XYZ file of C-alpha atoms in Angstrom:
640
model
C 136.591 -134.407 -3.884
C 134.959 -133.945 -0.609
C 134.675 -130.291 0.852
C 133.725 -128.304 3.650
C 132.723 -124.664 3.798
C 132.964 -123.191 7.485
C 131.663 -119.772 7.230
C 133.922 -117.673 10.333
C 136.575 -118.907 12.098
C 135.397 -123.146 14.192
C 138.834 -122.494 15.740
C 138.624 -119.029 17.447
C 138.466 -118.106 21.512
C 135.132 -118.209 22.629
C 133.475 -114.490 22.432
C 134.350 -112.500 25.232
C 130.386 -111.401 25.000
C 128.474 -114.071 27.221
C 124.967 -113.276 25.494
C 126.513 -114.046 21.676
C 125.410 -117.931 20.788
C 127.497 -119.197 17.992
C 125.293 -121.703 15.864
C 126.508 -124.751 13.874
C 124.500 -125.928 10.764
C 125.971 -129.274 9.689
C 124.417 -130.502 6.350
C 124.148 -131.742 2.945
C 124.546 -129.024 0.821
C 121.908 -130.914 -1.454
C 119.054 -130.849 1.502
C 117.229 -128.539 1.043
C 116.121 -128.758 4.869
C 119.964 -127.722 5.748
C 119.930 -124.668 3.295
C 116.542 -123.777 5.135
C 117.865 -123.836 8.284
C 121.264 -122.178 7.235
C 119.364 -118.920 5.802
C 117.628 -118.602 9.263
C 120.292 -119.100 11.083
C 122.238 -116.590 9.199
C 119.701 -114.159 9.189
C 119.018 -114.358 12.740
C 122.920 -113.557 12.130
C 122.304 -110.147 10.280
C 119.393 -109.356 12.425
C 121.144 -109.475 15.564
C 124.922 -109.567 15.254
C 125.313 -109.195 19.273
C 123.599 -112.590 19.579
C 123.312 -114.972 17.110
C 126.825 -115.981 14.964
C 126.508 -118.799 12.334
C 129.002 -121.172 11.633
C 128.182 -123.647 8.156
C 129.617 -127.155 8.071
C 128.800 -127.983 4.371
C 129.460 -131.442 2.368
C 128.771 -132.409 -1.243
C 127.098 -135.700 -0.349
C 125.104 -137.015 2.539
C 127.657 -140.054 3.790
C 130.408 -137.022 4.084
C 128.372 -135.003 6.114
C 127.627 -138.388 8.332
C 131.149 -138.669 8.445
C 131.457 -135.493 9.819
C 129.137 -135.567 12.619
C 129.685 -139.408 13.200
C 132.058 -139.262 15.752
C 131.320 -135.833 17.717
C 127.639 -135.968 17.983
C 128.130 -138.590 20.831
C 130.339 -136.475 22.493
C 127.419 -133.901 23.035
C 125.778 -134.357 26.756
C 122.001 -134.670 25.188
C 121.376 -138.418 24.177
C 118.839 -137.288 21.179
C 122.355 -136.322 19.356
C 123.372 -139.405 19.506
C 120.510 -140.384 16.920
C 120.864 -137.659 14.905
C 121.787 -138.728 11.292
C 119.328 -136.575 8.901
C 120.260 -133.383 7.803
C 121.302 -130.769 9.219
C 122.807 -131.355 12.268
C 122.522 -127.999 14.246
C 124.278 -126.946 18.044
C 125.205 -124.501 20.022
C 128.970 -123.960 21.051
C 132.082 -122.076 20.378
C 133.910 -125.182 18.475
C 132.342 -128.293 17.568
C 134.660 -129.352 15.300
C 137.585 -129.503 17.658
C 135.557 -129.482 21.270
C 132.111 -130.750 20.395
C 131.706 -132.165 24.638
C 131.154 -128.465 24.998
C 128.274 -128.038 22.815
C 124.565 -128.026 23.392
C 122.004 -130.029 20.768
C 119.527 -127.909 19.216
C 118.011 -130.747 16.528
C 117.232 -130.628 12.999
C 115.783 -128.559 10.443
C 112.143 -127.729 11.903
C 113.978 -127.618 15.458
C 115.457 -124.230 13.765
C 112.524 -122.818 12.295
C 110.564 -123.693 16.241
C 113.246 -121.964 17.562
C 113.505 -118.824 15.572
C 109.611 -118.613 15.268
C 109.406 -118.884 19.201
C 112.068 -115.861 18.889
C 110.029 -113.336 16.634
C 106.773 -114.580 18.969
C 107.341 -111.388 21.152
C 109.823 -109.032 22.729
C 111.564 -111.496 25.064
C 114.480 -113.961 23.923
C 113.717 -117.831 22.841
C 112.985 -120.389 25.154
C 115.987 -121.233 27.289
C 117.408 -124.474 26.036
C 118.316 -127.656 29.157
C 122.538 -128.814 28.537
C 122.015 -131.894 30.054
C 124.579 -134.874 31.318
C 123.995 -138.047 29.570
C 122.424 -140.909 31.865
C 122.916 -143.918 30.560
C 119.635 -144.496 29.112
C 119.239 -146.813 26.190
C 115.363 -148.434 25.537
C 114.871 -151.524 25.422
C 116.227 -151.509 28.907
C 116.670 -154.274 31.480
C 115.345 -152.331 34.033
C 111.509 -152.641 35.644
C 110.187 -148.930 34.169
C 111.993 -146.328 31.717
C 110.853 -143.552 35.280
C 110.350 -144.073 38.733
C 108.454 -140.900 40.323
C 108.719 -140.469 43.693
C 105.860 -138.206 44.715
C 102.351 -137.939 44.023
C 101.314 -134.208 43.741
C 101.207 -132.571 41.047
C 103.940 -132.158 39.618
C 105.205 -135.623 39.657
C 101.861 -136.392 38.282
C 102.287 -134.011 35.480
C 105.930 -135.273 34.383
C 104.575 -138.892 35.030
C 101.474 -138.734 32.604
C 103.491 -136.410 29.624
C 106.270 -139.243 29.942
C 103.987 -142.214 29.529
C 102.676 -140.561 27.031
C 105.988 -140.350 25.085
C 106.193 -143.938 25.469
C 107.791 -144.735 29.078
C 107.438 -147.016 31.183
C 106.142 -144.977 34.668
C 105.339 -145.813 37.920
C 104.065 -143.163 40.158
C 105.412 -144.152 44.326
C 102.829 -141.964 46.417
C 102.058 -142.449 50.246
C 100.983 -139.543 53.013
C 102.812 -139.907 55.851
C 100.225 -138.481 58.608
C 100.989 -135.077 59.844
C 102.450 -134.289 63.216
C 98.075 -134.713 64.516
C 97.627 -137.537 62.551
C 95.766 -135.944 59.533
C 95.934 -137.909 56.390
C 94.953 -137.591 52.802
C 95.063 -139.067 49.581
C 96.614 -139.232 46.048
C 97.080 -135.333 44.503
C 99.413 -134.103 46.630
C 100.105 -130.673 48.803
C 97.972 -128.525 46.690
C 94.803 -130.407 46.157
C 94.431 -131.812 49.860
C 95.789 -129.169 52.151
C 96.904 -126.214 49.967
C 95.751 -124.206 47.161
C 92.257 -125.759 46.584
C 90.809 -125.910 50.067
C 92.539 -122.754 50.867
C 91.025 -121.121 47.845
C 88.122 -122.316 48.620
C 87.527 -121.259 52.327
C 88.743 -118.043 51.299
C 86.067 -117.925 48.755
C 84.105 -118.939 51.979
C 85.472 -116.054 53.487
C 84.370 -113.454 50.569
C 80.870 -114.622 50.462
C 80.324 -113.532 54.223
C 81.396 -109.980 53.524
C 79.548 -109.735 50.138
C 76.546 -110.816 52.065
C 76.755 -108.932 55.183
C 78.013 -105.684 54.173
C 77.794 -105.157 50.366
C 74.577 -106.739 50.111
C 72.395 -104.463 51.885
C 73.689 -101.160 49.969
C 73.138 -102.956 46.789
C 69.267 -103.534 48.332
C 69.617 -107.034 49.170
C 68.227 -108.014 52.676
C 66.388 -110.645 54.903
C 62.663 -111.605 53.485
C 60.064 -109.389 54.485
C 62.214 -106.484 54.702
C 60.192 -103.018 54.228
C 59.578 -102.551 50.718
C 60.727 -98.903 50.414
C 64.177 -99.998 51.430
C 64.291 -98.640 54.702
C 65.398 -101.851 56.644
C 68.037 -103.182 53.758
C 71.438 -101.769 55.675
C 71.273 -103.857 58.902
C 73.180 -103.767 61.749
C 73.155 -107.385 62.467
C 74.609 -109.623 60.185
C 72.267 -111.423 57.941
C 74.016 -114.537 57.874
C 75.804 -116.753 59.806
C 78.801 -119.302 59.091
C 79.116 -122.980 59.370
C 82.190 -124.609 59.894
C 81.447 -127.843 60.080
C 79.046 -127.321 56.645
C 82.274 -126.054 54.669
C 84.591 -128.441 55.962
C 82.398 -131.422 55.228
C 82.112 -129.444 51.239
C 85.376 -128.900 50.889
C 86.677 -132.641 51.910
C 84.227 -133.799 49.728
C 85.042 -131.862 46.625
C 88.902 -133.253 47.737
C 87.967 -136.623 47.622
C 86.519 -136.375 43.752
C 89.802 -134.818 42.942
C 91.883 -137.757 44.681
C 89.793 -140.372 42.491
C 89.961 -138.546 39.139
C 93.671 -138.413 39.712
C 93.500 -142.017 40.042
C 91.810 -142.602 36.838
C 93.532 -140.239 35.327
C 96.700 -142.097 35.569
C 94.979 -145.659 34.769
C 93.774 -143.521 31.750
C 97.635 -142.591 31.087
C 98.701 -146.213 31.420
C 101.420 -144.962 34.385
C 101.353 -147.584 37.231
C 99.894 -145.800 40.867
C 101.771 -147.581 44.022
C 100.591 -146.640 47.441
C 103.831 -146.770 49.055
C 107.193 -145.050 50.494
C 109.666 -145.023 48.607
C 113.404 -145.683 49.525
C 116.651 -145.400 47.329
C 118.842 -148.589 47.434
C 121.108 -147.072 43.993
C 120.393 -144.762 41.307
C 118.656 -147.564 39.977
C 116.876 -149.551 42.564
C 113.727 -148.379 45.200
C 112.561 -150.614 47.758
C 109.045 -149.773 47.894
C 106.830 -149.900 51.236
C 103.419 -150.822 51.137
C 100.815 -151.054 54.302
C 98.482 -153.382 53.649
C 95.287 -154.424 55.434
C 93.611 -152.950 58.211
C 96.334 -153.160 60.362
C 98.482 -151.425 58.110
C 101.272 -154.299 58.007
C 104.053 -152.999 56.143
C 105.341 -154.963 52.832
C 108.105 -154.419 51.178
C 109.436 -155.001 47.524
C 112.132 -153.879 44.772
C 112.015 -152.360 41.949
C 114.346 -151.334 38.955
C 114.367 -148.361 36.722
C 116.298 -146.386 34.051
C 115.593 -142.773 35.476
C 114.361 -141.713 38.977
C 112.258 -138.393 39.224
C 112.322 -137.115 42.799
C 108.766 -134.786 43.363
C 108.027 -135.277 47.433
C 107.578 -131.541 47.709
C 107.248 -130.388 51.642
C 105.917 -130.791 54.742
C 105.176 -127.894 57.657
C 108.010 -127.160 59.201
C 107.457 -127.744 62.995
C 107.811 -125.247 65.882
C 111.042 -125.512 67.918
C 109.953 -124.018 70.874
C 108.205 -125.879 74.303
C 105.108 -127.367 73.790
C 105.373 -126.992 69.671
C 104.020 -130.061 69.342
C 99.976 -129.007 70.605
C 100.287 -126.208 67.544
C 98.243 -127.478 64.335
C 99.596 -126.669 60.943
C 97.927 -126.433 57.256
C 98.088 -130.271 56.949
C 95.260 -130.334 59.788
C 93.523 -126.691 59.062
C 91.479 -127.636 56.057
C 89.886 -130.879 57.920
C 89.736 -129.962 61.305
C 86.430 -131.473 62.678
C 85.595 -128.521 65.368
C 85.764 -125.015 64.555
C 89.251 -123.330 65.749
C 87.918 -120.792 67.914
C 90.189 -117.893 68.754
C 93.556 -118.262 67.005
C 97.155 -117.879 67.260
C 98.294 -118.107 63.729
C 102.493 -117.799 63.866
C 104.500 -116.877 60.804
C 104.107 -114.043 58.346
C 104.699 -115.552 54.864
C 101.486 -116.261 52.645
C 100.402 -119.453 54.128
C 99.932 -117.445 57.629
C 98.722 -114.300 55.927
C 96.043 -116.392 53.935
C 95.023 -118.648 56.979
C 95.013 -115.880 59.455
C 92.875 -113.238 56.988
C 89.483 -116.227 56.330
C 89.672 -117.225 59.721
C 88.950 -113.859 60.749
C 86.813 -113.136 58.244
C 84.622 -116.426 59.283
C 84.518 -114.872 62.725
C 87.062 -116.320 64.792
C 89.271 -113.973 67.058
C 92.632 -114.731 64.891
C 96.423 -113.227 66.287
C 98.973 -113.182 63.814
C 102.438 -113.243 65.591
C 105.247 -111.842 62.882
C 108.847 -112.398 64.211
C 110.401 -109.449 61.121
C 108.443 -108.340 57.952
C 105.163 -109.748 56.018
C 105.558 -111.412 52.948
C 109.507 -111.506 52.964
C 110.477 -111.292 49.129
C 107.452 -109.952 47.834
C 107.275 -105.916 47.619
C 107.093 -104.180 50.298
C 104.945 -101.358 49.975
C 102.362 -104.065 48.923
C 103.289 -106.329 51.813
C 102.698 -102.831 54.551
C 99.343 -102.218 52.686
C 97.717 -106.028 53.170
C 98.851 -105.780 56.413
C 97.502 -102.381 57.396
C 94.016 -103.229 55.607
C 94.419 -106.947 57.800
C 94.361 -104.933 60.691
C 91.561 -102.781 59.484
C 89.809 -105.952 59.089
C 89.916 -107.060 62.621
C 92.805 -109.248 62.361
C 95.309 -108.770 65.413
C 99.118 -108.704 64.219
C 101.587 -108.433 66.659
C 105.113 -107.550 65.197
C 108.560 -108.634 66.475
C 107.062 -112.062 68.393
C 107.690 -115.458 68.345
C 106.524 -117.568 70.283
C 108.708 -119.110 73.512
C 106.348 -121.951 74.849
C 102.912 -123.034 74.494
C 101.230 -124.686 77.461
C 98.230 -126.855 77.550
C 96.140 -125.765 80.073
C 93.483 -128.095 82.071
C 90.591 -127.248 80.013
C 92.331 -128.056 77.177
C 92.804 -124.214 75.683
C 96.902 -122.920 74.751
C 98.696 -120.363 76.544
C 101.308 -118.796 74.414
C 104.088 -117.124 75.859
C 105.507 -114.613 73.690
C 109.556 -113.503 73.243
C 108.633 -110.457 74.630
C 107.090 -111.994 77.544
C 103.644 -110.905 76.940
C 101.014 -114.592 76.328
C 96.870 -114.883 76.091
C 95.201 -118.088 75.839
C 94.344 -119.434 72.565
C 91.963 -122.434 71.523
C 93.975 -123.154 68.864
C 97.668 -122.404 67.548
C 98.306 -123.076 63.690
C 102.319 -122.839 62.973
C 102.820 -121.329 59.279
C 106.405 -120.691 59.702
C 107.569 -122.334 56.634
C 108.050 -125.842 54.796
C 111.051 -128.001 55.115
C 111.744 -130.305 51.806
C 110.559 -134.143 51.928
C 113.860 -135.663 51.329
C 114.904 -137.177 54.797
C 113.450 -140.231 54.252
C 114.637 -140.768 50.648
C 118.244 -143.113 51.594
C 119.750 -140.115 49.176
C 123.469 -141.721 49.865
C 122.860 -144.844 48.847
C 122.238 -143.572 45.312
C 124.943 -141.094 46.157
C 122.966 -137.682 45.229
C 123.723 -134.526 47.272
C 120.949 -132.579 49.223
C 122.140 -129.170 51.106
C 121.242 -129.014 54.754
C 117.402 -128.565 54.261
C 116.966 -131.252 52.413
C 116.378 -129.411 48.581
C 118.934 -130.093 45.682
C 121.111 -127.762 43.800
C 120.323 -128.846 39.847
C 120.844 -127.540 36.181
C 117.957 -127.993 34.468
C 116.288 -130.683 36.962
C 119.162 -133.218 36.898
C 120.685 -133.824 40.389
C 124.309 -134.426 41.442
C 123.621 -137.874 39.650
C 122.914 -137.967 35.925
C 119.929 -140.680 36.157
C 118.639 -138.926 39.533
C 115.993 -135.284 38.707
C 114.199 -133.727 40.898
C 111.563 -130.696 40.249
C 108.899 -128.818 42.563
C 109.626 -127.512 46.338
C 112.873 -130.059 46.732
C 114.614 -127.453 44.308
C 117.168 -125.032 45.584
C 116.286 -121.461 44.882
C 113.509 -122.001 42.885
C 109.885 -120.559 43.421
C 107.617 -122.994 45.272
C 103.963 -123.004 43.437
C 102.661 -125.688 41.602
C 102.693 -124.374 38.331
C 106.015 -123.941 38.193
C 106.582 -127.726 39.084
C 103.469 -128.886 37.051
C 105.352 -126.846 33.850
C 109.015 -127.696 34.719
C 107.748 -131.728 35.101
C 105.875 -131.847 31.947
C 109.519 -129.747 29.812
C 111.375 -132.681 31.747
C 109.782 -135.158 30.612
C 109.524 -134.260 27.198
C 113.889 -133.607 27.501
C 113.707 -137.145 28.625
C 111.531 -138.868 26.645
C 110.786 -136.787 23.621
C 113.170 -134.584 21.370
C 112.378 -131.262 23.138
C 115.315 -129.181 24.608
C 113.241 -126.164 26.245
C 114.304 -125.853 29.622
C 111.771 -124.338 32.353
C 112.020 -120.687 32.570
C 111.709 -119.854 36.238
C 111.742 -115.895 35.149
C 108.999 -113.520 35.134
C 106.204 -115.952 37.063
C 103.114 -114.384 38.007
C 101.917 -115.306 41.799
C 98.569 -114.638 43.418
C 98.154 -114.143 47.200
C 94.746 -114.655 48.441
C 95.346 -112.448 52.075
C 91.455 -110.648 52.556
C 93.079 -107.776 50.419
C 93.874 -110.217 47.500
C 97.672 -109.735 45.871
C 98.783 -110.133 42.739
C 102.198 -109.914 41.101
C 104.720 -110.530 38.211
C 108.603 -109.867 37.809
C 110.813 -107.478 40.360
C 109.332 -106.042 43.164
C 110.322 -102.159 43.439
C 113.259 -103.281 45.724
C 114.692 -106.137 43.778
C 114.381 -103.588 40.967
C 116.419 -101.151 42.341
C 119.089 -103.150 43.341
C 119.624 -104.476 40.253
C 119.301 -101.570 38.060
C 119.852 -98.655 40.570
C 117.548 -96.218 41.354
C 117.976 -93.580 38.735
C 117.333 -96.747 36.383
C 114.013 -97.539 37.445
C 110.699 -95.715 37.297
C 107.499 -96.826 38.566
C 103.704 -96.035 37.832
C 101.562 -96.307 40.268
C 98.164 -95.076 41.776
C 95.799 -96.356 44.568
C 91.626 -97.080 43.315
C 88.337 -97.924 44.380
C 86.302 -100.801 42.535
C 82.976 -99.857 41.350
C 81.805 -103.034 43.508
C 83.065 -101.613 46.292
C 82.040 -97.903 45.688
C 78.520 -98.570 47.698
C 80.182 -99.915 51.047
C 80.952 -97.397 53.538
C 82.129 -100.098 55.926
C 84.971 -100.825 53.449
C 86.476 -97.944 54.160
C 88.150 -97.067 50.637
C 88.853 -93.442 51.349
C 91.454 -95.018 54.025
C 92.186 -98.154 52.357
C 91.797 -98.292 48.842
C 92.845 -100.809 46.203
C 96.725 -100.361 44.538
C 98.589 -101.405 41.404
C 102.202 -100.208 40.129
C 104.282 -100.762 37.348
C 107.731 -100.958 37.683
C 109.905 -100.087 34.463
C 113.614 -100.176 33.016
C 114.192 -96.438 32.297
C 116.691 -97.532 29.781
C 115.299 -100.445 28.006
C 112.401 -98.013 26.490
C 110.689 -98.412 29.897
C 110.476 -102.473 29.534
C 108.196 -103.603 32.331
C 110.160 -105.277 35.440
C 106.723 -105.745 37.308
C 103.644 -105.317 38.125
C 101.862 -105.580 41.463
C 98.099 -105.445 41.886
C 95.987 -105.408 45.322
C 92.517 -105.632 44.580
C 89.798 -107.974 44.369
C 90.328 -111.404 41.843
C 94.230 -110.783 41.792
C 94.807 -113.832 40.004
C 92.776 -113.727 37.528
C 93.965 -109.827 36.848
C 97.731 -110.827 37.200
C 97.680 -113.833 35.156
C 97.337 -111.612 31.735
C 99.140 -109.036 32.238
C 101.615 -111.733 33.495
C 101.810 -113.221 29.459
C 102.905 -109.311 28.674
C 105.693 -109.472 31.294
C 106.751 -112.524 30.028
C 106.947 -111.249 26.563
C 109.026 -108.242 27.086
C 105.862 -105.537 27.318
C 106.572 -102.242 27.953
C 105.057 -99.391 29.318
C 104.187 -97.784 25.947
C 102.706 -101.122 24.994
C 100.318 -101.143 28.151
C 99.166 -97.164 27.754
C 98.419 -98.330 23.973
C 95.918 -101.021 25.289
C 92.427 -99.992 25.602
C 91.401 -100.394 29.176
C 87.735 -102.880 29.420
C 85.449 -100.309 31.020
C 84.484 -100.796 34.191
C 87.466 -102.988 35.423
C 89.619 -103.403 37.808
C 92.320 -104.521 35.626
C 92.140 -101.352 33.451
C 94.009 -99.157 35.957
C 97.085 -100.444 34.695
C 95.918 -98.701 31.567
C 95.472 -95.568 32.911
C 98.681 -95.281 35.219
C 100.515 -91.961 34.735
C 101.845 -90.184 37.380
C 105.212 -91.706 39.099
C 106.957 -91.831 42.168
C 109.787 -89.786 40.538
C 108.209 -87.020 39.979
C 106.458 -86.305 43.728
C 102.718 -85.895 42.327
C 100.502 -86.664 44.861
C 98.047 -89.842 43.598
C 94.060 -89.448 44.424
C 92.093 -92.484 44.991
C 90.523 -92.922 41.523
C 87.283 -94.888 41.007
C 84.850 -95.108 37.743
């Protein structure tokens, strides 16, 4: 006789606690991969009763337990239940026997152990897991490719490699519309061509001039034929000068490798690279544009396919003001033929900040006009002391501005007019002022999916208003805009799609570099966000300002008046849990990005003062950080 053993109650109300998941094991009670998976499961149970329940569904023979599962694993949302049959069967959800539509598909046996394992891996919870709507898709198929990616950075390149790699069938649709001055670029996207690398890069460019012409000649260096007892090494002058036109014709050509090794790359990965707009007829068909020949004569052609992956990213958003249209933006920066001269650089989020501090530093006369705050969303204390050390730096910032025309004059330079009626004359004008989604030219309503007014898509876990339809990278709603986020959430998609993963993308706890002349980096809440969420008697932070032992030498840096900075921002009641960290100092990204694994993992601040600090380092202050805000000690600039 056939029997079932359900250990608690398939048929009570959901748990009024929203963290408790309640875990169905479905097996043979013969497998011994379903009694593996039902002892972890049930001692993840005894372990942590608050969030892990187990619920068995036991049968003496293998065809019962297919029975059992037969008709409700097709009710779950993820198609990968659907061709489940070995044992166990194991989900998520308050009642899969009676309401299994409400469930979420973990997997198997080893899909247990993976997740349990990932649990004990450190102090933060499992990987999220994606609850995805079924879309229809079935392989074979009738349709042209298994995924159409709209979108050639990086990551549509990412998801569009990792799938073909699980066995789709991928075409990549990429084509640069020129910007607003005509700039153009090729295959790689926003980062590679007119974002992160060249503006790493000049910044780099930026760093070098300083390290040469003030560090330099304290640390003895100077020009050849100096006087050999020293006494010429600190000059007055500088001892180098800056090219533009040398860097710019460097960094394009660095650019250019990258745009070709893409294109192997995806050769290499057996996806199919089409130079052309794309253009949504359904959820299932694109009419593709391509401009052929010299003369660029459009051509046009259909094609079919199972899933669409929407990765356009975004585009400058223009100025709105008279005469917007002589301003330059970061599409046109990185390539511009002539060197800018003096500068009006408008906006104050990190693509102005970043711009606005290597121009400066390369020796142009650079404005920054700031309409509210600096860095809006990052913390402020931070965000006053880059500005403040911008300043110190040479960098003019004028506060409350924007601008209300900008006239061409005869010889060609800018006038800008400010909003407090104040102008100078500019020879160039770069708008930073934010990006505006990619998405107008997509035909969205013929395939029916929903954009909100500036163009980006509200999704759960990637998947648009239309089950077939994703979309990951700057087009999403709310979510940070850096490529590694869309490089990361691409590459989870596609192995949701196309493999038998369920982790979701974690947007959480991301650690961000922003290369501004006093280089920030950070992870998790600012101070403020902090606050807010856990009040201020809840929070305590650590911090202390420092002076890097490369710096120490360099009386024009001006330490004593603007040193370096880190904090770390803890959960008083969560045994001081880190909530962030925030570090201004030189290589911020490369500091940030391990402590950033910590955050990720739950560290706290114990954890940190147990780590012995590498000696001398920058990154070892956050080793050494005792005194806090809370308790009104005065902080000395500390060095080695």
């Amino acid at each position: 006789m056939a029997f079932r053993v359900t250990m608690g109650m398939a048929d009570v109300a959901p748990p009024i606690n929203p963290d408790l998941k309640i875990v169905h094991v479905a097996g043979d009670s013969k497998c011994p991969f379903f009694r593996k998976a039902r002892d972890v499961v049930n001692a993840l149970s005894i372990l942590f009763p608050a969030k892990y329940k187990l619920i068995v569904h036991e049968f003496p023979t293998r065809d019962e337990f297919r029975a059992f599962i037969a008709d409700r694993k097709v009710q779950l949302a993820d198609a990968r239940a659907h061709r489940h049959t070995s044992s166990p069967f194991v989900c998520f959800g308050a009642d899969f026997e009676n309401d299994p539509a409400t469930c979420t598909y973990l997997g198997g046996g080893d899909d247990v152990v993976a997740f349990a394992q990932k649990l004990f891996s450190g102090g933060a919870d499992a990987a999220p897991l994606a609850t995805m709507a079924g879309d229809g898709f079935a392989t074979p198929n009738e349709y042209d490719y298994d995924l159409v990616v709209i979108g050639g950075g990086s990551g549509g390149l990412a998801a569009s490699k990792e799938a073909a790699k699980l066995g789709a069938r991928v075409a990549v649709l990429d084509y640069v519309k020129p910007s607003t001055q005509g700039t153009r670029w090729g295959l790689g996207g926003t980062c590679v061509n007119v974002g992160c690398i060249p503006k790493k890069l000049m910044h780099q460019a930026s760093i070098l001039g300083e390290l040469i012409n003030h560090d330099a000649p304290h640390f003895g260096w100077g020009p050849a034929g100096a006087a050999a007892d020293g006494s010429s090494t600190v000059a007055s002058a500088p001892l180098v000068q800056h090219s533009w036109d040398v860097m710019v014709g460097e960094v394009q050509r660095y650019i250019k490798s990258l745009n070709f090794k893409y294109r192997v790359a995806l050769r290499d990965a057996n996806v199919k690279y089409i130079n052309g707009l794309g253009e949504l007829l359904s959820d299932h068909e694109i009419k593709v544009t391509e401009f052929k020949g010299k003369d660029k004569t459009p051509k046009e052609k259909t094609i079919t396919t199972a899933r669409v992956l929407i990765a356009t990213g975004g585009r400058p958003t223009p100025l709105a003001c008279p005469g917007g249209e002589h301003a330059i933006t970061s599409d046109d920066l990185f390539s511009l033929p002539n060197a800018p001269g003096k500068t009006c650089v408008i906006g104050a989020g990190y693509v102005s900040l970043e711009c606005g501090g290597f121009l400066t530093a390369l020796g142009f006369d650079t404005t920054i006009l700031v309409r509210s705050i600096l860095l809006r969303g990052f913390d402020r204390e931070c965000c006053d002391k880059i500005g403040a050390y911008m300043q110190k730096q040479g960098t003019k910032i004028v506060m409350g501005v924007t601008p209300s025309s900008i006239e061409k004059m005869p010889d060609g330079k800018l006038r800008v007019t400010y909003s407090d009626g104040n102008s100078d004359v500019f020879d160039t004008v770069l708008a930073a002022v934010g990006r505006t989604a990619d998405t107008a030219g997509l035909n969205l309503a013929a395939a029916g999916v929903v954009a909100s007014k500036n163009g980006k898509f509200e999704t759960e876990f990637e998947q648009t208003n239309v089950p077939n339809v994703y979309a990951i990278g700057d087009v999403l709603l709310g979510k940070p805009e850096l490529t590694p986020i869309a490089i990361q959430a691409g590459i989870l998609l596609a192995r949701r799609l196309f493999g038998s993963s369920s982790e979701a993308m974690d947007y959480k706890n991301v650690a961000t570099a922003v290369f501004t002349p006093l280089e920030y980096g950070a992870v998790g809440l600012s101070e403020e966000e902090a606050i807010a969420k856990y009040g201020e008697a809840g929070v305590e932070v650590y911090h202390a300002p420092f002076v890097p032992l490369e710096w120490s030498l360099t009386p024009e840096r001006e330490t004593d008046a603007f040193p370096c900075f880190c904090k770390i921002i803890c959960n008083k009641g969560e045994s001081e849990k880190v909530l962030g960290m925030h570090y201004l100092g030189p290589n911020a990204g490369e500091v940030i990005q391990g402590y950033g694994a910590a955050v990720k993992r739950g560290v706290t601040y114990q954890d940190i003062m147990d780590t012995v600090g590498i000696h001398p380092t920058t990154a070892e202050v956050f080793t050494t950080l005792t005194v806090t805000k809370s308790s009104g000690q005065a902080v000395d600039v500390a060095g080695c």
